[in-house]
Coordinates of C-alpha atoms in Angstrom, one line a residue:
M88 CA -0.1 0.1 -0.1
K89 CA 1.3 3.4 -1.0
I90 CA 2.5 5.4 2.1
T91 CA 0.6 9.1 1.9
I92 CA 1.5 12.1 3.5
Y93 CA -1.2 11.6 5.7
D94 CA 0.5 8.3 7.0
V95 CA 3.4 10.5 7.8
A96 CA 1.8 13.2 9.6
E97 CA -0.2 10.5 12.0
K98 CA 2.7 8.5 12.9
A99 CA 4.8 11.8 13.4
G100 CA 2.0 13.4 15.5
V101 CA 2.0 16.5 13.6
S102 CA -0.3 18.2 11.1
I103 CA -0.3 17.5 7.3
A104 CA 0.7 21.1 7.0
T105 CA 3.7 20.6 9.2
V106 CA 4.9 17.7 7.0
S107 CA 4.3 19.9 4.1
K108 CA 6.6 22.7 5.5
V109 CA 9.3 20.2 6.3
I110 CA 9.1 18.7 2.6
N111 CA 9.3 22.2 1.3
N112 CA 11.8 23.6 3.7
T113 CA 9.3 26.4 4.4
G114 CA 7.6 28.1 7.5
R115 CA 8.9 28.0 11.2
I116 CA 9.6 24.6 12.6
S117 CA 11.6 23.3 15.4
E118 CA 14.8 21.4 14.5
K119 CA 13.4 18.7 16.7
T120 CA 10.0 18.5 14.8
R121 CA 11.9 18.8 11.5
K122 CA 14.1 15.7 12.4
K123 CA 11.2 14.0 13.7
V124 CA 9.2 14.0 10.6
M125 CA 12.4 13.3 8.3
Q126 CA 12.9 10.2 10.5
I127 CA 9.4 9.0 10.0
M128 CA 9.5 9.8 6.2
D129 CA 12.7 7.6 6.2
E130 CA 11.3 4.7 8.3
L131 CA 8.0 4.6 6.1
E132 CA 10.0 5.1 2.8
Y133 CA 7.6 8.0 1.8
Q134 CA 8.7 9.9 -1.3
P135 CA 7.3 13.4 -1.4
S136 CA 5.3 14.3 -4.3
V137 CA 4.6 17.5 -6.2
V138 CA 0.8 16.8 -4.5
A139 CA 2.5 17.0 -1.3
S140 CA 4.3 20.0 -1.9
A141 CA 1.1 21.6 -3.4
L142 CA -0.3 21.6 0.4
S143 CA 1.2 25.0 1.0
G144 CA -0.1 26.5 -2.0
K145 CA -3.9 26.6 -2.9
S146 CA -4.5 23.1 -3.2
T147 CA -7.9 21.9 -1.4
F148 CA -6.8 18.1 -2.0
T149 CA -10.4 17.3 -3.1
L150 CA -11.4 15.7 -6.4
G151 CA -15.2 15.9 -7.9
L152 CA -16.6 12.8 -9.4
T153 CA -20.0 12.5 -11.1
L154 CA -21.7 9.6 -12.1
P155 CA -25.0 9.0 -13.9
D156 CA -26.5 6.5 -11.2
L157 CA -25.1 5.3 -8.0
A158 CA -28.3 2.8 -7.7
N159 CA -26.3 0.9 -10.4
P160 CA -23.9 -1.4 -9.0
Y161 CA -21.4 -0.8 -11.7
F162 CA -21.3 2.9 -11.1
A163 CA -21.3 2.4 -7.0
E164 CA -18.2 0.0 -7.5
L165 CA -16.4 2.6 -9.8
A166 CA -17.2 5.3 -7.3
R167 CA -15.5 3.0 -4.4
A168 CA -12.5 2.3 -6.7
I169 CA -11.9 6.1 -7.6
E170 CA -12.4 7.0 -3.8
D171 CA -10.0 4.3 -2.6
Q172 CA -7.3 5.5 -5.2
G173 CA -7.9 9.2 -4.3
R174 CA -7.2 8.5 -0.6
K175 CA -3.8 6.8 -1.6
H176 CA -3.0 9.8 -3.3
G177 CA -4.0 12.2 -0.5
F178 CA -7.4 13.5 -1.9
N179 CA -10.9 13.2 -0.8
V180 CA -13.5 12.8 -3.4
F181 CA -16.9 14.4 -3.8
I182 CA -19.4 11.8 -5.5
C183 CA -22.3 13.0 -7.1
S184 CA -24.9 11.1 -8.8
T185 CA -26.5 13.0 -11.7
D186 CA -29.3 10.7 -12.6
N187 CA -28.6 11.5 -16.2
D188 CA -30.1 15.0 -15.7
A189 CA -27.9 17.7 -17.4
D190 CA -29.5 20.3 -14.9
K191 CA -28.0 18.2 -12.0
E192 CA -24.8 18.0 -13.7
E193 CA -24.7 21.5 -14.0
E194 CA -25.3 22.0 -10.5
Y195 CA -22.9 19.7 -9.4
Y196 CA -20.2 21.5 -11.6
Q197 CA -21.0 24.8 -9.7
L198 CA -20.7 23.0 -6.5
F199 CA -17.4 21.8 -7.4
M200 CA -16.3 25.2 -8.4
K201 CA -17.4 26.5 -5.0
K202 CA -15.4 23.8 -3.3
R203 CA -12.4 24.6 -5.4
V204 CA -11.8 21.0 -6.2
D205 CA -8.4 20.2 -7.8
G206 CA -9.8 18.2 -10.5
I207 CA -12.7 16.6 -11.9
I208 CA -13.7 12.9 -13.0
M209 CA -16.6 12.5 -15.2
V210 CA -19.0 9.6 -16.5
S211 CA -21.3 11.7 -18.5
R212 CA -24.0 11.0 -21.1
D213 CA -24.4 14.4 -22.0
K214 CA -23.7 14.6 -26.0
Q215 CA -23.7 18.4 -25.9
N216 CA -20.5 18.6 -23.6
V217 CA -22.0 21.6 -21.8
V218 CA -20.3 21.1 -18.3
V219 CA -17.4 19.7 -20.1
K220 CA -16.8 22.8 -22.0
K221 CA -17.3 24.8 -18.6
I222 CA -14.7 22.7 -17.0
L223 CA -12.1 23.3 -19.8
S224 CA -12.7 26.9 -19.9
E225 CA -12.0 27.2 -16.1
K226 CA -8.8 25.0 -16.8
V227 CA -9.8 22.5 -14.2
P228 CA -7.9 19.2 -14.7
L229 CA -10.3 16.8 -16.0
V230 CA -10.6 13.0 -16.9
M231 CA -13.5 11.3 -18.7
I232 CA -14.4 7.6 -18.3
A233 CA -15.8 5.6 -21.0
R234 CA -16.0 8.7 -23.2
E235 CA -14.1 10.4 -25.8
I236 CA -14.1 13.9 -26.8
F237 CA -12.2 14.6 -30.1
S238 CA -12.7 18.4 -30.1
A239 CA -10.8 19.3 -26.9
P240 CA -7.7 18.0 -25.2
V241 CA -9.5 15.8 -22.7
T242 CA -8.0 12.7 -21.0
S243 CA -10.1 9.4 -21.4
V244 CA -10.1 6.1 -19.8
M245 CA -11.6 3.8 -21.9
V246 CA -12.5 0.0 -21.9
D247 CA -12.5 -1.9 -25.1
D248 CA -16.0 -2.5 -25.4
Y249 CA -15.9 -4.0 -29.1
Y250 CA -13.5 -6.9 -27.6
G251 CA -16.0 -7.4 -24.6
G252 CA -18.9 -7.7 -27.0
M253 CA -16.8 -10.1 -29.3
Q254 CA -15.8 -12.3 -26.1
A255 CA -19.6 -12.5 -25.4
G256 CA -20.4 -13.7 -28.8
Q257 CA -17.6 -16.0 -29.1
H258 CA -18.5 -17.6 -25.8
L259 CA -21.8 -18.3 -27.0
L260 CA -20.9 -19.5 -30.6
Q261 CA -18.5 -22.0 -29.1
Q262 CA -21.4 -23.4 -27.0
G263 CA -23.2 -24.1 -30.1
H264 CA -25.6 -21.1 -30.1
Q265 CA -26.6 -20.0 -33.5
N266 CA -29.8 -17.9 -32.8
I267 CA -28.4 -15.1 -30.4
A268 CA -30.1 -11.9 -29.3
V269 CA -28.7 -8.8 -28.0
I270 CA -30.2 -6.5 -25.5
V271 CA -28.5 -3.1 -25.6
E272 CA -28.6 -0.1 -23.4
N273 CA -28.9 2.9 -25.9
L274 CA -27.8 2.4 -29.6
T275 CA -26.7 6.3 -29.7
E276 CA -23.9 5.7 -27.2
L277 CA -20.6 4.4 -28.0
G278 CA -20.4 1.8 -25.4
S279 CA -23.5 0.0 -26.4
K280 CA -22.7 0.3 -30.1
E281 CA -19.3 -1.2 -29.6
R282 CA -20.6 -4.2 -27.4
L283 CA -23.0 -4.9 -30.2
R284 CA -20.6 -4.4 -32.8
G285 CA -18.2 -6.9 -31.4
C286 CA -20.9 -9.6 -31.0
V287 CA -22.1 -9.1 -34.4
D288 CA -18.6 -9.5 -35.9
A289 CA -18.1 -12.5 -33.8
M290 CA -21.0 -14.1 -35.4
K291 CA -19.7 -13.0 -38.9
E292 CA -16.7 -14.9 -38.2
A293 CA -18.6 -18.0 -37.9
Q294 CA -20.5 -17.5 -41.0
L295 CA -23.5 -16.2 -39.3
E296 CA -25.5 -12.9 -39.0
L297 CA -27.5 -11.4 -36.3
D298 CA -31.1 -11.0 -37.1
P299 CA -32.0 -7.4 -36.8
Q300 CA -35.3 -8.5 -35.1
L301 CA -33.4 -9.8 -32.1
V302 CA -31.8 -6.6 -31.0
I303 CA -33.6 -4.9 -28.4
E304 CA -32.9 -1.4 -27.1
G305 CA -33.5 -2.1 -23.2
G306 CA -32.0 1.1 -21.5
Y307 CA -30.5 0.7 -18.2
T308 CA -32.9 -0.7 -15.6
L309 CA -34.0 -4.0 -14.7
E310 CA -37.6 -3.4 -15.4
S311 CA -36.5 -2.2 -19.0
G312 CA -34.2 -5.7 -19.2
K313 CA -37.4 -7.6 -18.4
A314 CA -39.4 -5.9 -21.0
A315 CA -36.7 -6.3 -23.9
M316 CA -36.7 -10.1 -22.7
K317 CA -40.5 -10.4 -22.9
Q318 CA -40.0 -9.1 -26.4
L319 CA -37.7 -11.7 -27.5
L320 CA -39.8 -14.4 -26.0
Q321 CA -42.6 -13.5 -28.3
Q322 CA -40.5 -13.9 -31.3
K323 CA -41.5 -16.8 -33.8
Q324 CA -38.2 -18.4 -33.6
R325 CA -37.2 -17.7 -29.9
P326 CA -33.4 -17.1 -29.3
T327 CA -31.3 -19.9 -27.6
A328 CA -28.9 -17.2 -26.0
V329 CA -29.1 -13.5 -25.1
F330 CA -26.2 -11.1 -24.6
A331 CA -27.2 -8.2 -22.3
C332 CA -24.9 -5.1 -22.3
N333 CA -25.0 -4.7 -18.7
D334 CA -25.6 -7.1 -15.6
I335 CA -28.8 -4.9 -14.5
L336 CA -30.4 -5.7 -18.2
A337 CA -29.4 -9.3 -17.9
I338 CA -30.8 -9.9 -14.3
G339 CA -34.2 -8.4 -15.9
A340 CA -33.9 -10.8 -18.6
I341 CA -33.5 -13.9 -16.2
Q342 CA -36.6 -12.9 -14.4
A343 CA -38.6 -12.6 -17.8
V344 CA -37.5 -16.1 -18.4
R345 CA -38.7 -17.3 -15.0
E346 CA -41.9 -15.6 -15.5
G347 CA -42.3 -17.0 -18.8
G348 CA -42.1 -20.6 -17.3
L349 CA -38.7 -21.2 -18.7
K350 CA -35.1 -21.7 -17.2
V351 CA -31.8 -20.4 -17.5
P352 CA -29.7 -21.7 -19.0
D353 CA -31.6 -25.0 -19.7
D354 CA -33.8 -23.2 -22.0
I355 CA -32.1 -19.8 -22.7
S356 CA -28.2 -18.9 -22.1
I357 CA -27.6 -15.5 -20.8
V358 CA -24.5 -13.2 -20.6
G359 CA -24.3 -10.0 -18.8
Y360 CA -21.5 -7.0 -19.1
D361 CA -19.8 -5.5 -16.1
N362 CA -19.3 -8.3 -13.5
T363 CA -20.8 -6.3 -10.7
I364 CA -21.7 -7.9 -7.5
L365 CA -25.0 -8.8 -8.6
A366 CA -23.5 -11.2 -11.0
T367 CA -22.4 -13.3 -8.2
I368 CA -25.7 -13.5 -6.1
I369 CA -28.1 -13.9 -8.7
D370 CA -29.3 -17.4 -9.3
P371 CA -28.1 -18.7 -11.5
P372 CA -24.6 -16.9 -11.2
L373 CA -24.3 -14.7 -14.3
T374 CA -21.8 -15.3 -16.9
T375 CA -20.5 -11.8 -17.7
V376 CA -17.8 -9.3 -19.2
A377 CA -15.9 -8.1 -16.3
Q378 CA -14.7 -4.5 -16.3
P379 CA -11.3 -4.0 -14.8
M380 CA -12.9 -1.8 -12.1
Q381 CA -9.8 -1.2 -10.0
E382 CA -7.6 -0.4 -12.9
I383 CA -10.1 2.4 -14.1
G384 CA -10.0 3.9 -10.7
E385 CA -6.3 3.6 -10.8
R386 CA -5.8 4.9 -13.9
S387 CA -8.0 7.8 -13.9
V388 CA -7.0 9.2 -10.6
A389 CA -3.3 8.8 -11.7
L390 CA -3.8 10.6 -14.7
L391 CA -6.0 13.3 -13.1
V392 CA -3.2 13.9 -10.5
Q393 CA -0.6 13.9 -13.3
Q394 CA -2.5 17.0 -14.6
I395 CA -2.9 18.6 -11.1
Q396 CA 1.0 18.2 -10.6
S397 CA 2.0 19.4 -13.9
K398 CA -0.6 22.1 -14.5
E399 CA -0.6 21.2 -18.1
T400 CA -3.6 19.7 -20.0
V401 CA -2.5 17.1 -22.5
R402 CA -4.9 14.7 -24.3
Q403 CA -4.3 11.1 -23.3
R404 CA -6.2 8.1 -24.2
V405 CA -6.0 4.9 -22.1
L406 CA -7.6 1.8 -23.1
L407 CA -8.2 -1.1 -21.0
M408 CA -9.4 -4.8 -21.6
P409 CA -12.2 -6.6 -20.3
D410 CA -12.4 -10.2 -19.5
L411 CA -15.0 -12.8 -19.8
V412 CA -16.2 -14.4 -16.6
V413 CA -18.1 -17.9 -17.1
R414 CA -20.5 -19.0 -14.6
Q415 CA -23.8 -20.8 -14.7
S416 CA -26.0 -18.7 -16.5
T417 CA -24.7 -20.3 -20.1
R418 CA -24.6 -23.8 -21.3
T419 CA -23.4 -25.8 -24.4
I420 CA -26.1 -27.1 -26.6
K421 CA -26.2 -29.6 -29.4

């Protein structure tokens, strides 16, 4: 575990500001205290950073984080990963849920400005980029997750959703499924489009085509996943497998299958996406594409801290890889 300035201050029995003064060789500090702090730094093998040095300046050591929906386990787990990484770097994190509401996103931006946060991490579905433009105009360090903005120097942390969709499709094909359906979140969003495209290309490699009638736009909720699955069950030729583009949609689909008097995976195999905690507690446990949650948190915070330290805005793009986790919601068919 990385040693922070907070650990040094706690063990030395002094304030964070005192440790900062020792690091920067500023302020009035007794020689006894200075030696004590230096000794603790040596014992803990603490490496002072530019962040620690900034304590004597205007830094508030706070970060702002906006997410679409904290009720969604994916975003809740992502928030925890970012909060943990922020703490390791010596930052507290303000976590705000926008409920996909542009007005709320604007309100939280204003709050962050009042709190003088040192940087902001955003997961935003606002295609107009209203708040993003304001953040950039204020020259506040910014990192976007799962979103690229090509018209501005914005750093992005992405997951290869195309590869994730291909993994899901290949898994179902290897199990003998040919009549595969896909429940997407929103066909206007990059993540949904890439997951669908990956599954479509996996089927093309197997000399198969995905029936457009078997692609249902399901939204983001359990109820919408259930409704989408009910549509699929009414198809003349019912699919033998479904790839749902998030775990909540997948669980809604499982419920619809049960309500229809069928079983997962005996009658229909289902694959989700995200690998949230829900995937492990649903019956049957859900086969799903895991997003590297901890790595997303680590990289997004590290990139933001880098901007805060350097005071430079340079566009960077980090692409992380997802991984298929096979559980009991899929099976091989003849």
